[in-house]
XYZ file of C-alpha atoms in Angstrom:
680
model
C 0.000 0.000 0.000
C 1.301 3.353 -0.984
C 2.249 5.500 1.963
C 0.464 8.811 1.998
C 2.596 11.891 2.097
C 2.234 14.095 5.176
C 1.836 17.631 3.993
C 2.435 20.586 6.296
C -1.043 21.842 5.355
C -3.673 20.671 2.874
C -4.017 22.633 -0.297
C -7.198 24.208 0.980
C -9.004 23.824 4.283
C -11.488 25.727 6.335
C -10.707 25.337 10.035
C -13.267 25.358 12.794
C -11.955 25.506 16.347
C -9.181 22.950 15.975
C -11.372 20.745 13.764
C -10.121 20.115 10.208
C -12.655 20.147 7.432
C -11.365 18.506 4.284
C -12.621 20.311 1.240
C -10.340 19.300 -1.630
C -8.356 16.213 -0.712
C -10.359 13.976 1.619
C -7.612 11.298 1.667
C -4.749 13.537 2.744
C -3.626 13.120 6.349
C -3.023 16.434 8.073
C -0.097 16.997 10.336
C -1.896 19.198 12.905
C -5.140 21.168 13.224
C -5.227 24.887 12.606
C -7.145 27.048 15.095
C -7.266 30.237 13.019
C -10.640 30.548 11.336
C -11.744 32.057 8.045
C -8.410 31.616 6.238
C -7.495 29.561 3.231
C -4.054 27.986 3.483
C -2.008 26.875 0.436
C 0.978 24.546 0.205
C 3.359 27.479 0.146
C 1.710 28.567 3.494
C 0.656 31.813 1.889
C -2.243 33.177 4.003
C -5.207 34.888 2.411
C -7.198 37.324 4.531
C -10.861 36.656 5.221
C -11.978 39.335 2.772
C -10.721 37.153 -0.114
C -12.196 33.883 1.106
C -15.162 33.948 -1.243
C -12.992 34.626 -4.292
C -10.616 31.836 -3.271
C -13.481 29.387 -2.884
C -14.841 30.234 -6.312
C -11.402 30.032 -7.941
C -10.819 26.575 -6.466
C -14.242 25.218 -7.473
C -15.476 24.851 -3.896
C -19.163 24.231 -3.485
C -21.566 25.893 -1.070
C -21.722 22.824 1.141
C -17.993 23.246 1.738
C -18.726 26.680 3.156
C -21.414 25.361 5.481
C -19.083 22.646 6.685
C -17.027 25.267 8.483
C -20.063 26.294 10.576
C -19.319 28.749 13.359
C -15.771 29.430 12.194
C -17.264 32.082 9.921
C -17.440 34.692 12.663
C -16.625 37.674 10.456
C -19.980 39.383 9.944
C -18.704 41.142 6.811
C -18.443 37.729 5.101
C -22.020 36.717 5.747
C -23.720 38.807 3.044
C -21.047 37.622 0.567
C -21.703 33.999 1.459
C -25.452 34.476 1.171
C -25.127 36.188 -2.233
C -22.784 33.454 -3.437
C -25.324 30.805 -2.459
C -28.075 32.568 -4.378
C -25.800 33.153 -7.404
C -24.633 29.539 -7.563
C -28.237 28.224 -7.417
C -26.871 25.250 -5.545
C -29.677 23.504 -3.622
C -28.978 23.331 0.111
C -30.274 20.405 2.062
C -32.013 20.966 5.381
C -28.859 20.291 7.396
C -26.877 22.889 5.457
C -29.726 25.400 5.746
C -29.968 24.816 9.477
C -26.209 25.230 9.831
C -26.163 28.554 7.995
C -29.226 29.855 9.852
C -27.467 29.014 13.082
C -24.256 30.792 11.954
C -26.079 33.927 10.833
C -28.215 34.050 13.977
C -25.337 33.307 16.334
C -23.270 36.223 15.093
C -26.138 38.686 15.143
C -27.070 38.869 11.462
C -30.715 38.093 12.152
C -31.942 39.618 8.889
C -29.975 37.118 6.774
C -31.029 34.300 9.090
C -34.684 35.274 8.579
C -34.331 35.499 4.789
C -32.531 32.183 4.508
C -35.069 30.448 6.743
C -38.115 31.802 4.933
C -36.672 31.325 1.415
C -35.326 27.805 1.876
C -37.733 25.245 0.417
C -36.391 22.418 2.568
C -36.229 23.425 6.236
C -36.873 21.457 9.375
C -37.777 22.215 12.970
C -34.091 22.426 13.902
C -33.618 25.456 11.622
C -36.542 27.250 13.263
C -35.295 26.295 16.720
C -31.927 27.891 15.967
C -33.482 31.278 15.277
C -36.057 31.064 18.093
C -33.215 30.254 20.480
C -31.333 33.436 19.560
C -34.389 35.603 20.204
C -35.048 33.730 23.447
C -31.509 34.467 24.626
C -32.055 38.203 24.169
C -35.560 37.956 25.731
C -37.297 39.183 22.571
C -40.663 37.565 23.197
C -42.363 39.256 20.220
C -40.151 37.610 17.581
C -39.851 34.345 19.548
C -43.615 33.829 19.613
C -43.960 35.135 16.048
C -41.483 32.543 14.761
C -43.248 29.864 16.786
C -46.531 30.709 15.046
C -44.816 30.771 11.628
C -43.262 27.379 12.331
C -46.675 25.844 12.930
C -48.135 27.468 9.809
C -45.473 25.773 7.663
C -46.855 22.417 8.739
C -43.813 21.480 10.807
C -44.389 20.135 14.303
C -42.616 21.866 17.197
C -40.496 19.554 19.313
C -39.481 19.576 22.981
C -36.532 21.855 22.255
C -38.861 24.384 20.591
C -41.094 24.574 23.661
C -38.233 24.655 26.168
C -36.629 27.473 24.140
C -39.935 29.337 24.069
C -40.140 28.996 27.855
C -36.752 30.658 28.095
C -38.194 33.670 26.254
C -41.327 33.828 28.426
C -41.020 36.365 31.247
C -44.517 37.688 31.913
C -47.230 35.513 33.413
C -49.391 35.722 30.284
C -46.534 34.506 28.076
C -45.793 31.621 30.439
C -49.448 30.574 30.437
C -49.553 30.793 26.621
C -46.516 28.523 26.359
C -48.031 26.221 28.977
C -51.132 25.875 26.805
C -49.008 24.968 23.768
C -47.137 22.357 25.815
C -50.423 20.747 26.888
C -51.802 20.852 23.334
C -48.685 19.247 21.834
C -48.487 16.574 24.533
C -45.187 17.534 26.179
C -46.521 17.991 29.725
C -44.721 14.937 31.071
C -41.370 15.825 29.523
C -38.629 16.724 31.988
C -37.373 19.736 30.015
C -40.763 21.408 29.675
C -41.868 20.371 33.174
C -38.841 21.872 34.887
C -39.031 24.944 32.627
C -42.653 25.631 33.577
C -41.940 25.238 37.297
C -38.908 27.500 37.033
C -40.772 30.207 35.096
C -43.806 30.228 37.382
C -41.640 30.415 40.509
C -39.585 33.277 39.028
C -42.839 35.114 38.276
C -43.852 34.721 41.932
C -46.680 32.310 41.069
C -45.613 29.542 43.415
C -49.115 28.045 43.484
C -49.033 27.456 39.714
C -45.512 26.036 40.001
C -46.735 23.591 42.661
C -49.671 22.616 40.450
C -47.319 21.808 37.542
C -45.125 19.823 39.908
C -48.058 17.819 41.284
C -49.294 17.031 37.758
C -45.849 15.777 36.719
C -46.048 12.006 37.171
C -42.467 10.920 36.446
C -39.861 10.903 39.212
C -37.424 13.250 37.514
C -34.678 14.572 39.804
C -34.288 17.724 37.668
C -37.967 18.592 38.095
C -37.764 18.030 41.861
C -34.589 20.111 42.113
C -36.314 22.915 40.176
C -39.265 22.860 42.587
C -36.877 23.022 45.556
C -35.116 26.004 43.958
C -38.530 27.640 43.427
C -39.364 27.301 47.110
C -35.989 28.773 48.060
C -36.393 31.670 45.611
C -39.774 32.591 47.113
C -38.671 32.287 50.737
C -40.505 29.026 51.531
C -37.563 27.473 53.339
C -39.547 24.864 55.273
C -41.210 23.519 52.118
C -37.842 23.380 50.346
C -36.243 21.280 53.092
C -39.333 19.077 53.396
C -39.372 18.371 49.642
C -35.643 17.659 49.675
C -36.096 15.132 52.494
C -38.982 13.501 50.607
C -36.868 13.372 47.442
C -34.102 11.582 49.318
C -36.482 9.169 51.071
C -37.955 8.125 47.702
C -34.500 7.080 46.544
C -34.240 9.723 43.831
C -30.857 10.936 42.657
C -29.728 13.909 44.732
C -27.610 16.172 42.539
C -25.304 19.027 43.400
C -27.998 21.458 42.245
C -30.643 20.275 44.718
C -28.048 20.085 47.488
C -26.845 23.638 46.790
C -30.405 25.001 46.737
C -31.407 23.496 50.065
C -28.159 24.544 51.742
C -28.778 28.175 50.806
C -32.063 28.177 52.726
C -30.818 26.505 55.917
C -29.462 29.821 57.218
C -32.875 31.481 56.922
C -34.454 28.675 58.974
C -31.753 28.732 61.660
C -31.667 24.922 61.389
C -28.016 24.201 62.063
C -28.578 20.501 62.742
C -30.286 20.024 59.365
C -27.349 21.747 57.728
C -24.954 19.287 59.342
C -27.172 16.377 58.253
C -27.119 17.611 54.649
C -23.345 17.958 54.957
C -23.125 14.277 55.945
C -25.391 13.318 53.046
C -23.152 15.225 50.640
C -20.121 13.302 51.931
C -21.986 9.993 51.613
C -23.021 10.719 48.015
C -19.570 11.975 47.067
C -20.845 15.421 46.093
C -18.158 17.264 48.038
C -15.394 16.070 45.757
C -15.174 17.735 42.381
C -18.174 20.013 42.939
C -16.897 23.334 44.233
C -20.419 24.812 44.230
C -21.533 22.356 46.931
C -18.446 23.011 49.055
C -18.914 26.758 48.693
C -22.568 26.481 49.736
C -21.558 24.461 52.799
C -18.837 26.949 53.616
C -21.238 29.870 53.271
C -23.848 28.138 55.442
C -21.400 27.456 58.285
C -20.002 30.994 58.086
C -23.405 32.645 58.242
C -24.494 30.375 61.100
C -21.388 31.282 63.083
C -19.765 27.827 62.990
C -16.247 28.969 62.211
C -14.539 25.671 63.076
C -16.770 23.689 60.714
C -16.301 26.329 58.004
C -12.526 26.061 58.268
C -12.759 22.242 58.134
C -14.769 22.401 54.898
C -12.325 24.903 53.425
C -9.253 22.830 54.294
C -10.812 19.667 52.826
C -11.419 21.330 49.455
C -9.015 20.149 46.762
C -8.809 23.506 44.996
C -10.546 26.369 46.821
C -11.576 29.080 44.386
C -12.065 32.777 45.040
C -15.686 32.151 46.091
C -14.386 29.825 48.822
C -11.863 32.373 50.067
C -14.470 35.144 50.006
C -16.908 33.076 52.073
C -14.172 32.227 54.582
C -13.335 35.919 54.976
C -16.972 36.542 55.871
C -16.710 34.128 58.803
C -14.079 36.172 60.634
C -13.838 39.604 62.172
C -10.907 41.857 62.853
C -7.401 40.435 63.018
C -8.456 36.884 62.107
C -10.001 38.115 58.865
C -6.842 40.086 58.030
C -4.784 36.945 58.644
C -6.948 34.939 56.220
C -6.721 37.769 53.693
C -2.922 37.707 53.851
C -2.985 33.954 53.152
C -5.202 34.672 50.155
C -2.694 37.229 48.869
C 0.096 34.645 49.149
C -1.931 32.196 47.058
C -1.709 34.644 44.101
C -5.376 34.022 43.346
C -7.202 36.761 41.480
C -9.624 38.585 43.768
C -12.973 40.141 42.964
C -14.964 43.014 44.422
C -16.822 40.742 46.858
C -13.524 39.592 48.338
C -12.608 43.187 49.074
C -16.038 43.915 50.556
C -15.773 41.023 53.034
C -12.254 42.063 54.029
C -13.286 45.703 54.536
C -16.414 44.727 56.466
C -14.297 42.902 59.051
C -12.566 46.131 60.110
C -14.769 47.780 62.693
C -12.430 49.480 65.140
C -9.716 52.118 65.056
C -6.994 49.653 66.073
C -7.179 48.141 62.573
C -7.189 51.503 60.806
C -3.751 50.885 59.251
C -4.914 47.580 57.742
C -8.040 49.336 56.498
C -5.979 51.967 54.706
C -3.814 49.248 53.160
C -6.943 47.510 51.871
C -8.119 50.850 50.493
C -4.844 51.230 48.578
C -5.125 47.673 47.275
C -8.663 48.387 46.044
C -7.437 51.393 44.081
C -4.446 49.485 42.701
C -6.563 46.521 41.599
C -9.137 48.758 39.938
C -11.969 48.100 42.391
C -12.295 51.753 43.378
C -14.855 52.317 40.630
C -17.172 49.620 42.023
C -19.918 51.318 44.018
C -20.254 48.317 46.357
C -16.556 48.587 47.289
C -16.883 52.350 47.788
C -19.824 51.725 50.135
C -17.736 49.257 52.143
C -14.966 51.867 52.419
C -17.430 54.445 53.768
C -18.655 51.974 56.405
C -15.111 50.872 57.282
C -13.881 54.400 57.986
C -17.057 55.145 59.968
C -16.454 52.062 62.111
C -12.900 53.276 62.745
C -14.349 56.660 63.868
C -12.618 58.438 60.967
C -15.686 60.295 59.791
C -13.670 62.719 57.624
C -12.100 59.836 55.689
C -15.533 58.264 55.413
C -16.943 61.457 53.917
C -13.995 61.666 51.518
C -14.649 58.112 50.282
C -18.320 59.031 49.882
C -17.514 62.189 47.894
C -15.154 60.252 45.606
C -17.873 57.753 44.676
C -18.900 58.552 41.103
C -22.252 56.784 40.949
C -23.830 56.671 44.389
C -26.757 54.364 45.091
C -29.097 54.370 48.080
C -26.692 52.087 49.979
C -23.981 54.747 49.628
C -26.240 57.347 51.220
C -27.337 54.946 53.961
C -23.705 54.099 54.775
C -22.771 57.775 55.113
C -25.886 58.569 57.103
C -25.300 55.605 59.440
C -21.685 56.694 59.905
C -22.776 60.125 61.109
C -25.438 58.622 63.397
C -23.098 56.036 64.961
C -20.426 58.644 65.665
C -22.841 61.072 67.326
C -23.228 63.559 64.462
C -27.038 63.535 64.393
C -27.224 67.017 62.810
C -24.993 65.926 59.920
C -27.094 62.770 59.575
C -30.203 64.931 59.105
C -28.340 67.190 56.680
C -27.347 64.119 54.644
C -30.962 62.939 54.709
C -32.123 66.315 53.355
C -29.444 66.202 50.647
C -30.524 62.683 49.793
C -34.111 63.876 49.240
C -32.901 66.870 47.220
C -31.100 64.609 44.704
C -34.222 62.391 44.482
C -32.767 59.271 46.103
C -35.642 57.339 47.656
C -34.960 56.338 51.295
C -35.167 52.726 52.433
C -35.829 51.074 55.785
C -32.118 51.237 56.558
C -32.224 55.020 56.087
C -34.869 55.490 58.755
C -33.282 52.945 61.097
C -30.045 54.938 61.003
C -31.839 58.238 61.600
C -33.843 56.862 64.519
C -30.833 55.201 66.115
C -28.897 58.451 65.766
C -31.412 60.394 67.861
C -32.545 57.584 70.181
C -30.432 58.733 73.123
C -30.750 62.463 72.478
C -34.463 62.846 73.341
C -34.983 64.817 70.118
C -38.783 64.884 70.052
C -39.083 67.375 67.169
C -36.732 65.420 64.901
C -38.516 62.173 65.782
C -41.836 63.685 64.676
C -40.196 64.856 61.420
C -38.912 61.353 60.704
C -42.356 59.966 61.520
C -43.905 62.335 58.967
C -41.506 61.174 56.238
C -42.251 57.540 57.081
C -46.000 58.105 56.768
C -45.501 59.877 53.439
C -43.437 56.995 52.007
C -45.561 54.215 53.522
C -42.898 52.708 55.776
C -45.145 52.405 58.837
C -46.654 49.318 57.253
C -43.392 47.570 58.136
C -43.436 46.105 61.650
C -39.710 46.369 62.337
C -39.369 50.076 61.556
C -42.611 50.893 63.403
C -41.189 49.084 66.437
C -38.056 51.224 66.257
C -40.192 54.388 66.124
C -42.195 53.246 69.186
C -38.947 52.800 71.116
C -37.604 56.244 70.175
C -40.891 57.947 71.095
C -40.746 56.139 74.435
C -37.238 57.471 75.092
C -38.515 60.958 74.262
C -41.323 60.469 76.867
C -43.930 60.751 74.085
C -45.757 57.637 75.183
C -49.025 58.635 73.489
C -47.170 58.852 70.182
C -45.801 55.361 70.838
C -49.322 54.116 71.496
C -50.585 55.769 68.290
C -47.892 54.132 66.143
C -48.549 50.750 67.738
C -52.278 50.762 67.009
C -51.613 51.778 63.386
C -49.641 48.568 62.760
C -51.760 46.156 60.748
C -50.043 42.912 61.825
C -48.840 43.318 65.401
C -45.966 41.122 66.537
C -44.192 40.322 69.791
C -41.409 42.839 69.148
C -43.801 45.769 68.660
C -45.769 44.776 71.783
C -42.561 44.584 73.813
C -41.493 48.003 72.533
C -44.752 49.602 73.719
C -44.659 47.815 77.104
C -41.081 49.079 77.578
C -42.182 52.605 76.566
C -44.924 52.495 79.216
C -42.474 51.337 81.894
C -39.936 54.002 80.903
C -42.653 56.673 81.166
C -43.736 55.272 84.585
C -47.099 54.184 83.129
C -46.863 50.848 84.940
C -50.599 50.125 85.023
C -50.787 50.634 81.244
C -47.880 48.227 80.809
C -49.656 45.503 82.807
C -52.897 46.153 80.913
C -51.142 45.736 77.567
C -49.541 42.547 78.868
C -53.020 41.199 79.604
C -54.061 42.087 76.036
C -51.097 40.086 74.751
C -52.218 37.076 76.771
C -55.747 37.315 75.372
C -54.484 37.632 71.785
C -52.504 35.178 69.679
C -49.299 37.202 70.025
C -46.496 35.138 71.561
C -44.968 36.227 74.874
C -41.216 35.797 75.231
C -38.619 36.277 77.959
C -38.181 39.951 77.070
C -41.883 40.557 77.729
C -41.708 38.884 81.143
C -38.601 40.790 82.229
C -40.340 44.112 81.386
C -43.709 43.396 83.053
C -42.006 42.067 86.185
C -40.332 45.488 86.476
C -43.790 47.105 86.191
C -45.087 44.921 89.041
C -41.996 45.806 91.076
C -42.579 49.522 90.606
C -46.216 49.156 91.730
C -45.181 46.804 94.584
C -48.031 44.628 93.334
C -47.024 41.355 94.978
C -50.094 39.384 93.901
C -49.673 40.518 90.303
C -45.984 39.640 90.521
C -46.745 36.138 91.798
C -49.148 35.553 88.909
C -46.481 36.632 86.433
C -43.978 34.352 88.196
C -46.367 31.418 87.731
C -46.650 32.227 84.015
C -42.860 32.367 83.783
C -42.553 28.901 85.346
C -45.239 27.571 83.008
C -43.488 29.055 79.959
C -40.038 27.756 80.975
C -38.288 31.138 81.001
C -37.291 31.120 84.686
C -33.630 30.415 83.932
C -33.256 33.419 81.649
C -30.817 35.724 83.450
C -32.934 38.846 82.966
C -36.227 37.202 83.924
C -34.752 35.378 86.936
C -33.033 38.442 88.403
C -36.172 40.562 87.788
C -38.337 38.091 89.737
C -35.922 38.042 92.694
C -35.751 41.839 92.646
C -39.572 42.033 92.523
C -40.014 39.820 95.600
C -37.329 41.718 97.496
C -38.794 45.152 96.752
C -42.304 43.929 97.547
C -41.052 42.912 101.015
C -41.225 39.146 100.509
C -37.596 38.131 101.092
C -38.543 34.505 101.775
C -40.289 34.199 98.399
C -37.211 35.767 96.827
C -34.978 33.159 98.484
C -37.276 30.329 97.328
C -37.271 31.673 93.771
C -33.477 31.982 93.870
C -33.001 28.365 94.971
C -35.147 27.118 92.079
C -33.163 29.059 89.497
C -30.088 27.788 87.702
C -27.020 29.299 89.346
C -25.167 29.841 86.092
C -25.574 33.632 85.836
C -24.197 36.282 88.160
C -27.272 38.544 87.802
C -29.448 36.267 89.980
C -26.757 36.115 92.692
C -26.411 39.895 92.669
C -30.179 40.390 92.945
C -30.403 38.050 95.949
C -27.336 39.501 97.728
C -28.664 43.044 97.205
C -32.110 41.948 98.433
C -30.659 40.521 101.649
C -28.668 43.719 102.201
C -31.746 45.919 101.613
C -33.718 43.915 104.193
C -30.943 44.055 106.782
C -30.078 40.368 106.416
C -26.344 41.056 106.355
C -25.233 37.656 107.613
C -27.255 35.981 104.864
C -25.824 38.389 102.285
C -22.230 37.656 103.303
C -22.949 33.938 103.522
C -24.414 34.009 99.997
C -21.366 35.892 98.758
C -19.062 33.204 100.164
C -21.285 30.513 98.664
C -21.123 32.272 95.332
C -17.335 32.109 95.350
C -17.424 28.490 96.495
C -19.628 27.465 93.554
C -17.186 28.959 91.064
C -19.143 32.092 90.171
C -16.989 35.156 89.534
C -18.426 38.305 91.163
C -18.652 41.508 89.127
C -18.705 45.200 90.062
C -22.371 45.112 91.103
C -21.632 42.284 93.537
C -18.952 44.325 95.296
C -21.201 47.392 95.550
C -23.366 45.667 98.174
C -20.606 43.890 100.092
C -18.963 46.893 101.900
C -22.365 47.956 103.208
C -22.876 44.530 104.738
C -19.512 44.696 106.529
C -20.270 48.196 107.781
C -23.611 47.218 109.247
C -22.118 44.124 110.911
C -19.423 46.261 112.578
C -22.077 48.657 113.892
C -23.994 45.723 115.370
C -20.876 44.325 117.058
C -19.936 47.739 118.529
C -23.463 48.175 119.871
């Protein structure tokens, strides 16, 4: 057999991404592929530029199918009209595969007009050709042309396939469009297909129609892990964390394949549920299924979960077990630490020579919250500028907050002024910086400036303003903030209304606090507690106890904070019977070992003159907090039981409890009274 000669290059080839397409000599073996596209190479290695490709093809008797064989290598848009004209001029009939290929090339590189003309003028097209063009319009979210092409496809007599419908789903954004596509899927009989099923669930959940997504999921009969994972992601996206975890557990119990996608989705919602044990169980499942090896997304989700839950040791363990931590891993780890520990991790990241992103810098800057790390903060600032992150508004916002936390308000203002495109977070960061550092007047000036430049305030804006004046008893400014909140509709939010109730209480405007409370549509425990505390602070103790009774009669939950406040109200009124009733409720609710509740009960009995009841209550409490010991020692001292007070102090030391400053405040008085007794 004659040995074929190895030529350095074939006489004429069209290369497509390292793939050789033989166009003249199909039997010649090529030495190596050529990655450069749109060039014709001759034996003398003389290169012709892409502008002469068409002429070269015609001179060498190449046919139109040879052009289509190169597919996406023809990325020069200037060539496309030439190719199209050449096809028309040659009158060479294209088969449906060649037509589909050219439609795909024209559409992919943005020449949609030629793609349309070729598709509509080709006598022999198939569904694949139409899908190519619909897919391009779906990618750019042009629903008008996507649905128009879908209608034209059906009018030609061709039948849409699963890919057509799944592509159309990608283009559907509004609820009406999704429902229209859903109807077509039902009509064409693709309801039980995994691609269309998961697409419908995903689209409905993204549109906020979780009920319709659940209906599609329930009607899907096949046990498809992709469909289940999509439903889990839909629950997570819409904040239904409990349903997401429940469905994940059901999926696993049915023996379905748990993929990295379903595992990542459910891990992201564990933090919102505060279910640390479930997170650890999912971690174990991931290890068992081998999803922690080779899937960085799962490891990063685990790392993020542990960091946000405060489990630093577990987060570090996950990080160290990763084969190749990426920048997402390092960024999540930075978020787990504060202060010097975060700086230490950041230095290790710098040594790894890994390319950082803006989120890495934000986490590093957020860890600096005191003036002792000001030097490190300035170094990070310099690094941000050097790496080109200074133009990122999110990084600029972190710089403003960092300097405010270091009490360098001038540097914070400078970083704010140097921000080119400020968003509402920028304004909130500057406003919060002024409020935290005691510059309430400048905070209000910034708020006025913010309104003048038409930046709409958020909840964080009003929280910062209210916190800035909370300890200043600024009644007039509080009323002004209240007026702005009413105007913008923020009083409908329970958390910000609760903050306003607290500030009014500190300003002794208890009637204003009451007014805000009764304007809240859905009252919660926190808002109730805020009003009870406002009553106690204003010495309206009877009103506080009355509101507490209203809480008991309603469905609003009572927590340990509520009990500690109302016990103080009973103490102030020396209402022993009322105090005993509250004590019984505390025992029934299981809050007696809370350090604030326990010490308040002891203090109540002591100030109501029932030292024996105080001693009994003390003996039933857990002795793990110093507040209860202090309350009992002070109670003995106030009732002249100095021997008992000193005995309890010695017992406190014997049981390993460390006294604090409050403990020692009562002890000298006990010694003084004992000396007076002995001298008498």
